[in-house]
Amino acid sequence: MSVVLLLNGPNLGILGRREPEIYGTDTLADIEAAVAEEVSVRGWDVRSVQHDSEGDLVGAIHRYSDTTVGAIVNPGALMIAGWSLRDALASYPPPWIEVHLSNVWAREQFRHESVIAPLASGVVVGLGSYGYRLAAQALMHLSTPAPL
C-alpha cells in the first residue's frame, strides 16, 4: 500500500484550541481524517507525524523517505529558520507540498519568507484546513504517470 507522509511542526498538535481566529477550529485529528479520505480514492494510507522538535521532524523525513509516495508538510514557524528541516527535505525524493493554514503573507513581516518553499513541489497557504485536502489532491496529480 502506498503511504503519504503528513508532517506537522511545532504547535500544530494543539490545533482547534490554538488561536482559532487564525488557525480555525479543526483539530489535527480532523485534518488527518480529511487527508486520509482524500487519498483513499487511490488506495493510499497516511502516516501522520507531529513534533514540536525540529530534530524529530528531520528524523521522520529520513525514516519515511523510501517508504512514502509524497508528503504534505506544515513546518509551522520552522518555515522561517528550519535549516536542518530544509536540508532533510532537500534529500526527500518524492514530491511534497508545503501547507500553511493562514495566509502567511497577510501576517507579520517575519512570516513572509519560507526557507523550505523553494524546494517544495507546490505551496498552499491561507485556505485553512482545506489546504491539506488540496495538497493531497496535488500529490495524487503529481504522482500520476504522464500520458505517452
PDB file of C-alpha atoms in Angstrom:
ATOM      1  CA  MET A   1       0.000   0.000   0.000  1.00  0.00           C
ATOM      2  CA  SER A   2       1.244   3.489  -0.836  1.00  0.00           C
ATOM      3  CA  VAL A   3       1.642   5.933   2.030  1.00  0.00           C
ATOM      4  CA  VAL A   4       1.607   9.737   2.213  1.00  0.00           C
ATOM      5  CA  LEU A   5       3.674  11.368   4.939  1.00  0.00           C
ATOM      6  CA  LEU A   6       1.689  14.071   6.744  1.00  0.00           C
ATOM      7  CA  LEU A   7       4.284  16.091   8.638  1.00  0.00           C
ATOM      8  CA  ASN A   8       3.262  18.848  11.055  1.00  0.00           C
ATOM      9  CA  GLY A   9       5.663  21.008  13.010  1.00  0.00           C
ATOM     10  CA  PRO A  10       5.658  22.986  16.250  1.00  0.00           C
ATOM     11  CA  ASN A  11       2.391  23.982  17.904  1.00  0.00           C
ATOM     12  CA  LEU A  12       0.235  22.178  15.329  1.00  0.00           C
ATOM     13  CA  GLY A  13      -0.616  19.453  17.831  1.00  0.00           C
ATOM     14  CA  ILE A  14      -2.880  21.948  19.610  1.00  0.00           C
ATOM     15  CA  LEU A  15      -4.918  22.953  16.573  1.00  0.00           C
ATOM     16  CA  GLY A  16      -8.565  23.539  17.372  1.00  0.00           C
ATOM     17  CA  ARG A  17      -7.766  25.467  20.518  1.00  0.00           C
ATOM     18  CA  ARG A  18      -4.734  27.464  19.353  1.00  0.00           C
ATOM     19  CA  GLU A  19      -5.827  30.909  18.168  1.00  0.00           C
ATOM     20  CA  PRO A  20      -8.928  29.631  16.355  1.00  0.00           C
ATOM     21  CA  GLU A  21      -9.481  33.068  14.812  1.00  0.00           C
ATOM     22  CA  ILE A  22      -6.260  32.470  12.834  1.00  0.00           C
ATOM     23  CA  TYR A  23      -5.948  28.696  12.553  1.00  0.00           C
ATOM     24  CA  GLY A  24      -9.579  27.580  12.674  1.00  0.00           C
ATOM     25  CA  THR A  25     -11.334  25.084  14.882  1.00  0.00           C
ATOM     26  CA  ASP A  26     -10.362  21.848  13.131  1.00  0.00           C
ATOM     27  CA  THR A  27      -8.042  19.673  15.179  1.00  0.00           C
ATOM     28  CA  LEU A  28      -5.031  17.849  13.825  1.00  0.00           C
ATOM     29  CA  ALA A  29      -7.097  14.640  14.064  1.00  0.00           C
ATOM     30  CA  ASP A  30      -9.745  16.291  11.842  1.00  0.00           C
ATOM     31  CA  ILE A  31      -7.059  17.208   9.305  1.00  0.00           C
ATOM     32  CA  GLU A  32      -5.560  13.718   9.385  1.00  0.00           C
ATOM     33  CA  ALA A  33      -9.005  12.231   8.685  1.00  0.00           C
ATOM     34  CA  ALA A  34      -9.603  14.662   5.810  1.00  0.00           C
ATOM     35  CA  VAL A  35      -6.271  13.827   4.182  1.00  0.00           C
ATOM     36  CA  ALA A  36      -6.917  10.098   4.658  1.00  0.00           C
ATOM     37  CA  GLU A  37     -10.319  10.495   2.996  1.00  0.00           C
ATOM     38  CA  GLU A  38      -8.782  12.380   0.050  1.00  0.00           C
ATOM     39  CA  VAL A  39      -6.046   9.847  -0.666  1.00  0.00           C
ATOM     40  CA  SER A  40      -8.230   6.793  -0.065  1.00  0.00           C
ATOM     41  CA  VAL A  41      -9.536   7.122  -3.631  1.00  0.00           C
ATOM     42  CA  ARG A  42      -6.055   5.960  -4.688  1.00  0.00           C
ATOM     43  CA  GLY A  43      -5.914   3.251  -2.058  1.00  0.00           C
ATOM     44  CA  TRP A  44      -3.248   5.244  -0.230  1.00  0.00           C
ATOM     45  CA  ASP A  45      -2.758   5.447   3.507  1.00  0.00           C
ATOM     46  CA  VAL A  46      -1.474   8.316   5.673  1.00  0.00           C
ATOM     47  CA  ARG A  47       1.443   8.288   8.097  1.00  0.00           C
ATOM     48  CA  SER A  48       0.908  11.289  10.352  1.00  0.00           C
ATOM     49  CA  VAL A  49       3.799  12.746  12.328  1.00  0.00           C
ATOM     50  CA  GLN A  50       3.656  15.864  14.504  1.00  0.00           C
ATOM     51  CA  HIS A  51       6.564  17.092  16.601  1.00  0.00           C
ATOM     52  CA  ASP A  52       7.409  20.338  18.297  1.00  0.00           C
ATOM     53  CA  SER A  53      11.097  19.497  17.885  1.00  0.00           C
ATOM     54  CA  GLU A  54      12.852  20.099  14.561  1.00  0.00           C
ATOM     55  CA  GLY A  55      15.176  17.151  15.111  1.00  0.00           C
ATOM     56  CA  ASP A  56      12.254  14.752  15.445  1.00  0.00           C
ATOM     57  CA  LEU A  57      10.776  16.066  12.179  1.00  0.00           C
ATOM     58  CA  VAL A  58      14.119  15.573  10.435  1.00  0.00           C
ATOM     59  CA  GLY A  59      14.256  12.016  11.761  1.00  0.00           C
ATOM     60  CA  ALA A  60      10.776  11.301  10.429  1.00  0.00           C
ATOM     61  CA  ILE A  61      11.711  12.545   6.968  1.00  0.00           C
ATOM     62  CA  HIS A  62      14.757  10.273   6.903  1.00  0.00           C
ATOM     63  CA  ARG A  63      12.805   7.340   8.339  1.00  0.00           C
ATOM     64  CA  TYR A  64       9.999   7.533   5.756  1.00  0.00           C
ATOM     65  CA  SER A  65      11.793   8.849   2.669  1.00  0.00           C
ATOM     66  CA  ASP A  66      11.977   5.435   0.998  1.00  0.00           C
ATOM     67  CA  THR A  67       8.520   4.214   2.010  1.00  0.00           C
ATOM     68  CA  THR A  68       6.226   7.120   1.088  1.00  0.00           C
ATOM     69  CA  VAL A  69       4.865   8.367  -2.248  1.00  0.00           C
ATOM     70  CA  GLY A  70       4.945  12.001  -1.175  1.00  0.00           C
ATOM     71  CA  ALA A  71       4.475  14.341   1.744  1.00  0.00           C
ATOM     72  CA  ILE A  72       2.318  17.171   2.973  1.00  0.00           C
ATOM     73  CA  VAL A  73       4.433  19.392   5.201  1.00  0.00           C
ATOM     74  CA  ASN A  74       3.267  22.150   7.516  1.00  0.00           C
ATOM     75  CA  PRO A  75       6.513  23.269   9.118  1.00  0.00           C
ATOM     76  CA  GLY A  76       4.827  25.905  11.262  1.00  0.00           C
ATOM     77  CA  ALA A  77       7.327  28.545  12.326  1.00  0.00           C
ATOM     78  CA  LEU A  78      10.192  26.322  11.159  1.00  0.00           C
ATOM     79  CA  MET A  79       9.499  27.715   7.698  1.00  0.00           C
ATOM     80  CA  ILE A  80      11.404  30.799   8.838  1.00  0.00           C
ATOM     81  CA  ALA A  81      14.673  29.289  10.049  1.00  0.00           C
ATOM     82  CA  GLY A  82      14.331  25.489   9.958  1.00  0.00           C
ATOM     83  CA  TRP A  83      17.594  24.888   8.136  1.00  0.00           C
ATOM     84  CA  SER A  84      18.017  21.257   9.203  1.00  0.00           C
ATOM     85  CA  LEU A  85      14.398  20.607   8.192  1.00  0.00           C
ATOM     86  CA  ARG A  86      15.160  22.238   4.843  1.00  0.00           C
ATOM     87  CA  ASP A  87      18.221  20.036   4.351  1.00  0.00           C
ATOM     88  CA  ALA A  88      16.242  16.893   5.197  1.00  0.00           C
ATOM     89  CA  LEU A  89      13.513  17.847   2.715  1.00  0.00           C
ATOM     90  CA  ALA A  90      16.179  18.519   0.065  1.00  0.00           C
ATOM     91  CA  SER A  91      17.090  14.836   0.280  1.00  0.00           C
ATOM     92  CA  TYR A  92      13.457  13.607   0.262  1.00  0.00           C
ATOM     93  CA  PRO A  93      12.969  12.177  -3.272  1.00  0.00           C
ATOM     94  CA  PRO A  94       9.152  12.071  -3.668  1.00  0.00           C
ATOM     95  CA  PRO A  95       7.091  15.207  -4.338  1.00  0.00           C
ATOM     96  CA  TRP A  96       5.951  17.200  -1.345  1.00  0.00           C
ATOM     97  CA  ILE A  97       3.666  20.165  -0.744  1.00  0.00           C
ATOM     98  CA  GLU A  98       4.178  22.882   1.869  1.00  0.00           C
ATOM     99  CA  VAL A  99       0.941  23.910   3.614  1.00  0.00           C
ATOM    100  CA  HIS A 100       0.055  26.790   5.929  1.00  0.00           C
ATOM    101  CA  LEU A 101      -3.382  27.296   7.434  1.00  0.00           C
ATOM    102  CA  SER A 102      -3.172  31.080   7.446  1.00  0.00           C
ATOM    103  CA  ASN A 103      -2.103  33.409   4.676  1.00  0.00           C
ATOM    104  CA  VAL A 104       1.437  33.985   5.892  1.00  0.00           C
ATOM    105  CA  TRP A 105       1.882  36.973   3.545  1.00  0.00           C
ATOM    106  CA  ALA A 106      -1.063  38.776   5.164  1.00  0.00           C
ATOM    107  CA  ARG A 107       0.551  38.446   8.588  1.00  0.00           C
ATOM    108  CA  GLU A 108       3.693  39.734  10.296  1.00  0.00           C
ATOM    109  CA  GLN A 109       6.680  40.526   8.078  1.00  0.00           C
ATOM    110  CA  PHE A 110       8.832  37.796   9.649  1.00  0.00           C
ATOM    111  CA  ARG A 111       6.440  35.174   8.216  1.00  0.00           C
ATOM    112  CA  HIS A 112       6.843  36.330   4.616  1.00  0.00           C
ATOM    113  CA  GLU A 113       9.718  34.050   3.644  1.00  0.00           C
ATOM    114  CA  SER A 114       9.979  30.291   3.832  1.00  0.00           C
ATOM    115  CA  VAL A 115      13.392  28.653   3.684  1.00  0.00           C
ATOM    116  CA  ILE A 116      11.798  25.395   2.564  1.00  0.00           C
ATOM    117  CA  ALA A 117       9.285  26.624  -0.047  1.00  0.00           C
ATOM    118  CA  PRO A 118      11.832  26.833  -2.885  1.00  0.00           C
ATOM    119  CA  LEU A 119      12.288  23.044  -2.574  1.00  0.00           C
ATOM    120  CA  ALA A 120       8.581  22.168  -2.488  1.00  0.00           C
ATOM    121  CA  SER A 121       6.632  20.838  -5.449  1.00  0.00           C
ATOM    122  CA  GLY A 122       3.976  23.393  -4.501  1.00  0.00           C
ATOM    123  CA  VAL A 123       2.752  25.616  -1.680  1.00  0.00           C
ATOM    124  CA  VAL A 124      -0.793  26.062  -0.340  1.00  0.00           C
ATOM    125  CA  VAL A 125      -1.458  28.961   2.046  1.00  0.00           C
ATOM    126  CA  GLY A 126      -4.395  30.741   3.597  1.00  0.00           C
ATOM    127  CA  LEU A 127      -7.148  28.207   2.958  1.00  0.00           C
ATOM    128  CA  GLY A 128      -7.384  26.815   6.467  1.00  0.00           C
ATOM    129  CA  SER A 129      -7.598  23.075   6.917  1.00  0.00           C
ATOM    130  CA  TYR A 130      -9.000  22.758   3.381  1.00  0.00           C
ATOM    131  CA  GLY A 131      -5.454  23.471   2.165  1.00  0.00           C
ATOM    132  CA  TYR A 132      -4.440  19.996   3.329  1.00  0.00           C
ATOM    133  CA  ARG A 133      -7.088  18.438   1.077  1.00  0.00           C
ATOM    134  CA  LEU A 134      -5.789  20.483  -1.843  1.00  0.00           C
ATOM    135  CA  ALA A 135      -2.245  19.366  -1.071  1.00  0.00           C
ATOM    136  CA  ALA A 136      -3.391  15.733  -1.056  1.00  0.00           C
ATOM    137  CA  GLN A 137      -5.060  16.238  -4.434  1.00  0.00           C
ATOM    138  CA  ALA A 138      -1.881  17.837  -5.764  1.00  0.00           C
ATOM    139  CA  LEU A 139       0.223  14.889  -4.604  1.00  0.00           C
ATOM    140  CA  MET A 140      -2.105  12.482  -6.355  1.00  0.00           C
ATOM    141  CA  HIS A 141      -1.872  14.580  -9.507  1.00  0.00           C
ATOM    142  CA  LEU A 142       1.929  14.756  -9.322  1.00  0.00           C
ATOM    143  CA  SER A 143       2.222  11.002  -8.896  1.00  0.00           C
ATOM    144  CA  THR A 144       0.066  10.245 -11.923  1.00  0.00           C
ATOM    145  CA  PRO A 145       2.241   8.966 -14.769  1.00  0.00           C
ATOM    146  CA  ALA A 146       2.386  11.322 -17.739  1.00  0.00           C
ATOM    147  CA  PRO A 147       0.497  10.123 -20.819  1.00  0.00           C
ATOM    148  CA  LEU A 148       2.643   8.573 -23.538  1.00  0.00           C
TER     149      LEU A 148
END
